Amino acid sequence: MYIGLASGFRLERESEYGTPEQNAAVATIVEAVRREGDDALLRYTASFDKVELTPERLRVTQEEIQAAYGFVEQDFLVALRQAAANIRAFHEKQKRNSWMDVSPDGTMLGMVIRPLRRVGLYVPGGKAAYPSSVLMNAIPAKVAGVPEIAMVTPPATGGREGIDPYILVAAAEAGVTEIYRVGGAQAVAALAYGTASIPAVDKICGPGNIYVALAKRAVFGAVDIDSIAGPSEIAVLADDSADPRYVAADMLSQAEHDEMASAVLVTPSEKLAREVEAELKRQVALLPRREIAEKSLEQYGAILLVDDVNAGVDVINKLAPEHLEVMTEDPLELLGRIETAGAIFLGPYSSEPVGDYFAGPNHILPTNGTARFSSPLNVDDFLKKSSLIRYSKEALLRDASGIATLARHEGLEGHARAVEIRLEGGESQ
Amino acid sequence: MYIGLASGFRLERESEYGTPEQNAAVATIVEAVRREGDDALLRYTASFDKVELTPERLRVTQEEIQAAYGFVEQDFLVALRQAAANIRAFHEKQKRNSWMDVSPDGTMLGMVIRPLRRVGLYVPGGKAAYPSSVLMNAIPAKVAGVPEIAMVTPPATGGREGIDPYILVAAAEAGVTEIYRVGGAQAVAALAYGTASIPAVDKICGPGNIYVALAKRAVFGAVDIDSIAGPSEIAVLADDSADPRYVAADMLSQAEHDEMASAVLVTPSEKLAREVEAELKRQVALLPRREIAEKSLEQYGAILLVDDVNAGVDVINKLAPEHLEVMTEDPLELLGRIETAGAIFLGPYSSEPVGDYFAGPNHILPTNGTARFSSPLNVDDFLKKSSLIRYSKEALLRDASGIATLARHEGLEGHARAVEIRLEGGESQ
């Protein structure tokens, strides 16, 4: 862990572009599914997941989803439903109306805003199957009004066709409309190009391993994709008023995710810095995921000393962290100067897991400094806009010479004539 | 040109990914500028543009911009200013406020919406230097509140350092804050990674040749980029009420852009189909860019016959055209069913050049079927959002067990403890 002046610290983790072998493997799989459809999809599922399926067994049935409800604990279901309700309520506030502007001369200009028609959601299998991520991906699409949300997730390996029941329940609660038991690059290709069993989508979202990430890159253009998520990050901006136990616990809640995760404290208080360091040592020793958290802190953890909280904000704006907690005397005083962070948590009770699971804002956030230009997953990501232009004859008469002047300057005579032909003939018939 | 049933037509143009040689050349240039900064930038400018510059001469001076105003014609300036005012007014309506939701328990949830800090705009040189594109790219960024908009554009080749005065005037009118006389992949790399003379930006927009497009792809991730524009497209949905002269003129206004451009008429009227075919022949013969327009029509033009206008809308939704004109008896009757088009022009007086130059909506639109999931360039493209979460102690007490339940289910004990540590200690001090 780096402890010292902020000027001496740089957080650098390379983005994952895969090895040439991985890229070649993904290109082969994507092309095979594109050409052969279900045949290739089932062949790769048999080969990678050791599960032999027929096209009829690709889609998870309503009965299987019902059975999953019988399996999950009541307290899980209650918590999941409350989280889903909170996420839905927050994202409802992001919705937008189509709008128009009408003029007395009969001109109408506006934007028509509509949901995407069909979205695909990738959900990893095994230990990385997080019900919370299903909610965070699917609910914004549902709120946007996307009528078809198709989820893919690998079957349990070793011949068992089952899907984690917690994932099935989360999908049903979130409003997913179809679930397919396929995973890997082959599932991404199926969503992008469509097969006889899985119709093509317009956008693919959701996390996955390196093969899934490379497949998403490979199909981008044919469909839209969400961002490729990097390892998780937290920065805590705190002064003497902060409780070092809280700061340390929140840093560890990131560090336990992944050895590549980063947890950084930015503070003007040497006292807090010492106390947090001690607390990190004490608390990390008690964590089940101690080894991961220790490696993360060692490689990418830092305690950065700054002159004052304002200098701390400058450091934060350069870091552009995925999560930022502000535990200072008066967090609102600083908010206006905080320019770049995926999510901002204010005050001592806004622990980051509150946002990961429950409060309502999305936990899918820009990583690796991309908060400089990217945003949390939100309803806009599932909407498309069309400009709307209705000109009247009166308006066209008024603007024709300006349009023709600009068109002719750019050497586009046909553009000028398309306007002028309407001036000669009077009515359109 | 294909004339016949819609079912027999497919518009397929491959996206430009460049040759391996072009990709390798771009990778070399980008890496050199990243490592060597201005030195490499000036070296490539000398080599490709045959212009020897010093770092001090990279930036276009205020005097040069003033001189450009003395050069352009008054009618051009008047038209440009009116177009800029219309574009500004339309994009002002796209602006969004940060918002929050406060609860009686002291919880605050919201989104902070801010402009990007610094944006780069590429403007091609030579014949592809379109003042209208400068307005369409720069004004949405300006309206979003981006404080720094840096334009790059190649100097006139052959030792002359000059920039097209019309481009300089358009940049000044649009609110560009800095202009640099560099182009090509080297200019894109300079914007992405920064040099001593050109500070790095957060996002790069604007059209360019294949080297510029490949360079944008190469730096994507380090910075954001806009979409890589494909060749232009228009589809006209028209019935017997349409004037065949207008339909043909508008189709030609696309076809004259580029041999790769596509112009398609979709109609239930055999009479209109015949008349438009004849008008296309008549009008194209009179165009200065006749050869380009003829090639475009021959390769990618079509007149598609459908059973009725509703069937025509289905064809349009599959085509997902960049521009759509609706010249039917009652265009508003169809609008609700038109799902995918970059810009929609309603009625006989809404000729596409109206939108290209003047009405106010953006002319940078999704091409190549990407209207299925992409939108016209708009103010949102220059904004970034941060989630805002302020939990109160009361809210945390209420939600702690739900958060801990979900966290423990996902095997993230540290997340549960970060919440629970706040329950034990009472006040934060």
Short mmCIF file of N, CA and C in Angstrom, two decimals, chain B residues 78-186:
data_model
loop_
_atom_site.label_atom_id
_atom_site.label_comp_id
_atom_site.label_asym_id
_atom_site.label_seq_id
_atom_site.Cartn_x
_atom_site.Cartn_y
_atom_site.Cartn_z
N VAL B 78 -24.26 35.61 -43.00
CA VAL B 78 -25.65 35.77 -42.53
C VAL B 78 -26.32 34.40 -42.41
N ALA B 79 -26.16 33.58 -43.44
CA ALA B 79 -26.79 32.25 -43.43
C ALA B 79 -26.20 31.39 -42.31
N LEU B 80 -24.87 31.45 -42.17
CA LEU B 80 -24.20 30.66 -41.13
C LEU B 80 -24.68 31.05 -39.74
N ARG B 81 -24.82 32.36 -39.52
CA ARG B 81 -25.25 32.83 -38.20
C ARG B 81 -26.69 32.43 -37.90
N GLN B 82 -27.55 32.47 -38.92
CA GLN B 82 -28.94 32.05 -38.69
C GLN B 82 -28.98 30.55 -38.39
N ALA B 83 -28.21 29.77 -39.16
CA ALA B 83 -28.15 28.33 -38.91
C ALA B 83 -27.65 28.07 -37.50
N ALA B 84 -26.59 28.76 -37.09
CA ALA B 84 -26.03 28.57 -35.75
C ALA B 84 -27.06 28.91 -34.68
N ALA B 85 -27.81 29.98 -34.89
CA ALA B 85 -28.82 30.38 -33.91
C ALA B 85 -29.91 29.32 -33.80
N ASN B 86 -30.33 28.76 -34.96
CA ASN B 86 -31.36 27.71 -34.95
C ASN B 86 -30.85 26.44 -34.25
N ILE B 87 -29.62 26.07 -34.55
CA ILE B 87 -29.04 24.85 -33.94
C ILE B 87 -28.92 25.05 -32.43
N ARG B 88 -28.48 26.23 -32.04
CA ARG B 88 -28.34 26.53 -30.61
C ARG B 88 -29.71 26.45 -29.91
N ALA B 89 -30.71 27.06 -30.52
CA ALA B 89 -32.05 27.08 -29.90
C ALA B 89 -32.59 25.66 -29.73
N PHE B 90 -32.39 24.83 -30.75
CA PHE B 90 -32.92 23.46 -30.66
C PHE B 90 -32.18 22.68 -29.58
N HIS B 91 -30.85 22.80 -29.54
CA HIS B 91 -30.08 22.02 -28.58
C HIS B 91 -30.25 22.54 -27.15
N GLU B 92 -30.57 23.82 -26.99
CA GLU B 92 -30.86 24.34 -25.65
C GLU B 92 -31.99 23.55 -25.00
N LYS B 93 -32.93 23.09 -25.83
CA LYS B 93 -34.09 22.36 -25.29
C LYS B 93 -33.72 20.96 -24.82
N GLN B 94 -32.51 20.51 -25.16
CA GLN B 94 -32.07 19.18 -24.73
C GLN B 94 -31.36 19.22 -23.38
N LYS B 95 -31.13 20.40 -22.84
CA LYS B 95 -30.36 20.50 -21.60
C LYS B 95 -31.10 19.86 -20.44
N ARG B 96 -30.35 19.38 -19.47
CA ARG B 96 -30.96 18.70 -18.34
C ARG B 96 -30.40 19.24 -17.04
N ASN B 97 -31.21 19.25 -16.04
CA ASN B 97 -30.76 19.67 -14.73
C ASN B 97 -30.34 18.46 -13.90
N SER B 98 -29.37 18.66 -13.02
CA SER B 98 -29.15 17.70 -11.94
C SER B 98 -30.45 17.61 -11.15
N TRP B 99 -30.70 16.47 -10.56
CA TRP B 99 -31.94 16.35 -9.79
C TRP B 99 -31.70 15.53 -8.53
N MET B 100 -32.59 15.72 -7.59
CA MET B 100 -32.48 14.92 -6.37
C MET B 100 -33.86 14.69 -5.81
N ASP B 101 -33.90 13.70 -4.95
CA ASP B 101 -35.13 13.30 -4.31
C ASP B 101 -34.82 13.24 -2.82
N VAL B 102 -35.48 14.04 -2.03
CA VAL B 102 -35.19 14.04 -0.59
C VAL B 102 -36.34 13.42 0.17
N SER B 103 -36.01 12.62 1.17
CA SER B 103 -37.03 11.93 1.96
C SER B 103 -37.10 12.53 3.36
N PRO B 104 -38.25 12.37 4.03
CA PRO B 104 -38.38 12.88 5.40
C PRO B 104 -37.34 12.29 6.36
N ASP B 105 -36.84 11.07 6.06
CA ASP B 105 -35.86 10.46 6.96
C ASP B 105 -34.44 11.01 6.76
N GLY B 106 -34.28 12.00 5.91
CA GLY B 106 -32.96 12.60 5.73
C GLY B 106 -32.15 11.99 4.60
N THR B 107 -32.76 11.06 3.89
CA THR B 107 -32.06 10.45 2.76
C THR B 107 -32.17 11.35 1.53
N MET B 108 -31.09 11.43 0.77
CA MET B 108 -31.11 12.17 -0.50
C MET B 108 -30.52 11.29 -1.59
N LEU B 109 -31.27 11.11 -2.67
CA LEU B 109 -30.79 10.36 -3.83
C LEU B 109 -30.92 11.23 -5.06
N GLY B 110 -29.98 11.15 -5.97
CA GLY B 110 -30.11 11.97 -7.17
C GLY B 110 -29.04 11.70 -8.20
N MET B 111 -29.03 12.53 -9.21
CA MET B 111 -28.00 12.48 -10.24
C MET B 111 -27.43 13.88 -10.41
N VAL B 112 -26.11 13.98 -10.35
CA VAL B 112 -25.43 15.24 -10.65
C VAL B 112 -25.04 15.18 -12.13
N ILE B 113 -25.49 16.14 -12.91
CA ILE B 113 -25.23 16.14 -14.36
C ILE B 113 -24.34 17.33 -14.69
N ARG B 114 -23.20 17.04 -15.32
CA ARG B 114 -22.20 18.08 -15.59
C ARG B 114 -21.66 17.96 -17.00
N PRO B 115 -21.17 19.07 -17.53
CA PRO B 115 -20.51 18.98 -18.85
C PRO B 115 -19.17 18.28 -18.75
N LEU B 116 -18.75 17.66 -19.87
CA LEU B 116 -17.36 17.21 -19.95
C LEU B 116 -16.45 18.44 -19.82
N ARG B 117 -15.23 18.19 -19.38
CA ARG B 117 -14.32 19.31 -19.12
C ARG B 117 -13.70 19.84 -20.41
N ARG B 118 -13.38 18.92 -21.34
CA ARG B 118 -12.62 19.32 -22.53
C ARG B 118 -12.91 18.35 -23.66
N VAL B 119 -13.28 18.89 -24.81
CA VAL B 119 -13.68 18.07 -25.96
C VAL B 119 -12.82 18.45 -27.17
N GLY B 120 -12.46 17.44 -27.96
CA GLY B 120 -11.71 17.66 -29.19
C GLY B 120 -12.59 17.47 -30.41
N LEU B 121 -12.41 18.31 -31.40
CA LEU B 121 -13.24 18.24 -32.61
C LEU B 121 -12.33 18.13 -33.83
N TYR B 122 -12.49 17.03 -34.57
CA TYR B 122 -11.72 16.87 -35.80
C TYR B 122 -12.50 17.44 -36.97
N VAL B 123 -11.83 18.25 -37.78
CA VAL B 123 -12.43 18.80 -39.00
C VAL B 123 -11.52 18.46 -40.18
N PRO B 124 -12.02 17.73 -41.16
CA PRO B 124 -11.17 17.37 -42.30
C PRO B 124 -10.76 18.61 -43.09
N GLY B 125 -9.69 18.46 -43.84
CA GLY B 125 -9.27 19.56 -44.71
C GLY B 125 -9.83 19.40 -46.11
N GLY B 126 -9.38 20.22 -47.01
CA GLY B 126 -9.72 20.11 -48.42
C GLY B 126 -11.21 20.23 -48.69
N LYS B 127 -11.71 19.42 -49.63
CA LYS B 127 -13.10 19.52 -50.06
C LYS B 127 -14.09 19.04 -49.00
N ALA B 128 -13.60 18.22 -48.06
CA ALA B 128 -14.50 17.70 -47.02
C ALA B 128 -14.61 18.64 -45.83
N ALA B 129 -14.09 19.86 -45.95
CA ALA B 129 -14.17 20.84 -44.86
C ALA B 129 -15.53 21.52 -44.92
N TYR B 130 -16.47 21.01 -44.14
CA TYR B 130 -17.84 21.52 -44.19
C TYR B 130 -18.12 22.43 -42.99
N PRO B 131 -18.34 23.72 -43.22
CA PRO B 131 -18.69 24.61 -42.10
C PRO B 131 -19.92 24.11 -41.32
N SER B 132 -20.88 23.51 -42.03
CA SER B 132 -22.10 23.05 -41.35
C SER B 132 -21.77 21.98 -40.31
N SER B 133 -20.77 21.12 -40.61
CA SER B 133 -20.40 20.08 -39.65
C SER B 133 -19.70 20.66 -38.43
N VAL B 134 -18.98 21.75 -38.62
CA VAL B 134 -18.36 22.42 -37.47
C VAL B 134 -19.45 22.89 -36.51
N LEU B 135 -20.49 23.52 -37.06
CA LEU B 135 -21.60 23.97 -36.21
C LEU B 135 -22.25 22.79 -35.51
N MET B 136 -22.54 21.72 -36.26
CA MET B 136 -23.31 20.60 -35.70
C MET B 136 -22.53 19.85 -34.62
N ASN B 137 -21.20 19.84 -34.72
CA ASN B 137 -20.39 19.18 -33.69
C ASN B 137 -20.15 20.07 -32.48
N ALA B 138 -19.84 21.33 -32.75
CA ALA B 138 -19.37 22.19 -31.64
C ALA B 138 -20.52 22.76 -30.82
N ILE B 139 -21.64 23.10 -31.47
CA ILE B 139 -22.69 23.79 -30.73
C ILE B 139 -23.30 22.92 -29.61
N PRO B 140 -23.58 21.62 -29.85
CA PRO B 140 -24.10 20.82 -28.73
C PRO B 140 -23.13 20.78 -27.54
N ALA B 141 -21.83 20.73 -27.81
CA ALA B 141 -20.85 20.73 -26.72
C ALA B 141 -20.90 22.06 -25.97
N LYS B 142 -20.99 23.13 -26.73
CA LYS B 142 -21.06 24.47 -26.13
C LYS B 142 -22.32 24.60 -25.27
N VAL B 143 -23.45 24.15 -25.83
CA VAL B 143 -24.72 24.24 -25.10
C VAL B 143 -24.67 23.39 -23.83
N ALA B 144 -23.98 22.24 -23.91
CA ALA B 144 -23.84 21.39 -22.72
C ALA B 144 -23.04 22.08 -21.63
N GLY B 145 -22.24 23.09 -22.03
CA GLY B 145 -21.44 23.82 -21.05
C GLY B 145 -19.98 23.39 -21.02
N VAL B 146 -19.53 22.66 -22.02
CA VAL B 146 -18.12 22.24 -22.08
C VAL B 146 -17.26 23.50 -22.17
N PRO B 147 -16.36 23.72 -21.19
CA PRO B 147 -15.61 24.98 -21.20
C PRO B 147 -14.51 25.04 -22.26
N GLU B 148 -13.95 23.88 -22.62
CA GLU B 148 -12.83 23.89 -23.58
C GLU B 148 -13.16 23.00 -24.77
N ILE B 149 -13.22 23.60 -25.96
CA ILE B 149 -13.48 22.86 -27.19
C ILE B 149 -12.30 23.12 -28.13
N ALA B 150 -11.49 22.08 -28.33
CA ALA B 150 -10.26 22.22 -29.11
C ALA B 150 -10.45 21.58 -30.48
N MET B 151 -10.29 22.37 -31.52
CA MET B 151 -10.47 21.88 -32.88
C MET B 151 -9.11 21.59 -33.50
N VAL B 152 -9.02 20.49 -34.24
CA VAL B 152 -7.83 20.23 -35.06
C VAL B 152 -8.26 20.09 -36.51
N THR B 153 -7.45 20.60 -37.41
CA THR B 153 -7.76 20.49 -38.84
C THR B 153 -6.45 20.65 -39.61
N PRO B 154 -6.25 19.83 -40.63
CA PRO B 154 -4.95 19.86 -41.31
C PRO B 154 -4.69 21.20 -42.00
N PRO B 155 -3.41 21.65 -42.00
CA PRO B 155 -3.07 22.85 -42.75
C PRO B 155 -3.18 22.55 -44.24
N ALA B 156 -3.32 23.59 -45.04
CA ALA B 156 -3.28 23.41 -46.49
C ALA B 156 -1.96 22.75 -46.83
N THR B 157 -2.00 21.76 -47.69
CA THR B 157 -0.77 21.02 -47.98
C THR B 157 0.17 21.87 -48.84
N GLY B 158 1.41 21.44 -48.92
CA GLY B 158 2.37 22.08 -49.82
C GLY B 158 3.03 23.28 -49.21
N GLY B 159 3.24 23.27 -47.89
CA GLY B 159 4.01 24.32 -47.27
C GLY B 159 3.18 25.49 -46.78
N ARG B 160 1.90 25.55 -47.13
CA ARG B 160 1.08 26.66 -46.67
C ARG B 160 0.39 26.27 -45.36
N GLU B 161 0.46 27.19 -44.40
CA GLU B 161 -0.06 26.88 -43.07
C GLU B 161 -1.54 27.20 -42.93
N GLY B 162 -2.12 27.71 -43.97
CA GLY B 162 -3.47 28.25 -43.89
C GLY B 162 -4.54 27.23 -43.62
N ILE B 163 -5.63 27.69 -43.00
CA ILE B 163 -6.83 26.90 -42.79
C ILE B 163 -7.94 27.60 -43.57
N ASP B 164 -8.84 26.82 -44.17
CA ASP B 164 -10.00 27.37 -44.88
C ASP B 164 -10.69 28.44 -44.03
N PRO B 165 -10.80 29.69 -44.54
CA PRO B 165 -11.38 30.77 -43.72
C PRO B 165 -12.84 30.50 -43.32
N TYR B 166 -13.59 29.78 -44.17
CA TYR B 166 -14.99 29.47 -43.83
C TYR B 166 -15.06 28.57 -42.59
N ILE B 167 -14.09 27.65 -42.49
CA ILE B 167 -14.02 26.77 -41.32
C ILE B 167 -13.66 27.58 -40.07
N LEU B 168 -12.72 28.51 -40.23
CA LEU B 168 -12.33 29.33 -39.07
C LEU B 168 -13.51 30.16 -38.58
N VAL B 169 -14.25 30.73 -39.51
CA VAL B 169 -15.41 31.55 -39.13
C VAL B 169 -16.48 30.68 -38.47
N ALA B 170 -16.73 29.50 -39.04
CA ALA B 170 -17.73 28.60 -38.44
C ALA B 170 -17.32 28.20 -37.03
N ALA B 171 -16.02 27.94 -36.84
CA ALA B 171 -15.52 27.55 -35.52
C ALA B 171 -15.71 28.68 -34.51
N ALA B 172 -15.39 29.89 -34.95
CA ALA B 172 -15.54 31.04 -34.05
C ALA B 172 -17.01 31.25 -33.69
N GLU B 173 -17.89 31.15 -34.69
CA GLU B 173 -19.32 31.35 -34.44
C GLU B 173 -19.88 30.26 -33.51
N ALA B 174 -19.34 29.05 -33.64
CA ALA B 174 -19.86 27.92 -32.85
C ALA B 174 -19.34 27.91 -31.42
N GLY B 175 -18.28 28.69 -31.16
CA GLY B 175 -17.76 28.74 -29.80
C GLY B 175 -16.58 27.83 -29.54
N VAL B 176 -15.89 27.41 -30.59
CA VAL B 176 -14.65 26.65 -30.42
C VAL B 176 -13.64 27.54 -29.70
N THR B 177 -12.92 26.99 -28.71
CA THR B 177 -12.04 27.84 -27.90
C THR B 177 -10.58 27.80 -28.33
N GLU B 178 -10.17 26.75 -29.05
CA GLU B 178 -8.79 26.65 -29.54
C GLU B 178 -8.80 25.95 -30.89
N ILE B 179 -7.93 26.38 -31.80
CA ILE B 179 -7.82 25.72 -33.10
C ILE B 179 -6.35 25.40 -33.37
N TYR B 180 -6.08 24.15 -33.75
CA TYR B 180 -4.71 23.72 -34.05
C TYR B 180 -4.63 23.26 -35.50
N ARG B 181 -3.56 23.65 -36.19
CA ARG B 181 -3.41 23.29 -37.60
C ARG B 181 -2.66 21.95 -37.72
N VAL B 182 -3.31 20.88 -37.26
CA VAL B 182 -2.79 19.53 -37.45
C VAL B 182 -3.96 18.62 -37.79
N GLY B 183 -3.68 17.58 -38.55
CA GLY B 183 -4.73 16.64 -38.95
C GLY B 183 -4.23 15.22 -38.93
N GLY B 184 -5.05 14.31 -39.43
CA GLY B 184 -4.66 12.91 -39.55
C GLY B 184 -4.66 12.18 -38.22
N ALA B 185 -4.15 10.95 -38.27
CA ALA B 185 -4.09 10.12 -37.06
C ALA B 185 -3.26 10.80 -35.97
N GLN B 186 -2.25 11.58 -36.39
CA GLN B 186 -1.38 12.24 -35.41
C GLN B 186 -2.15 13.27 -34.59
#
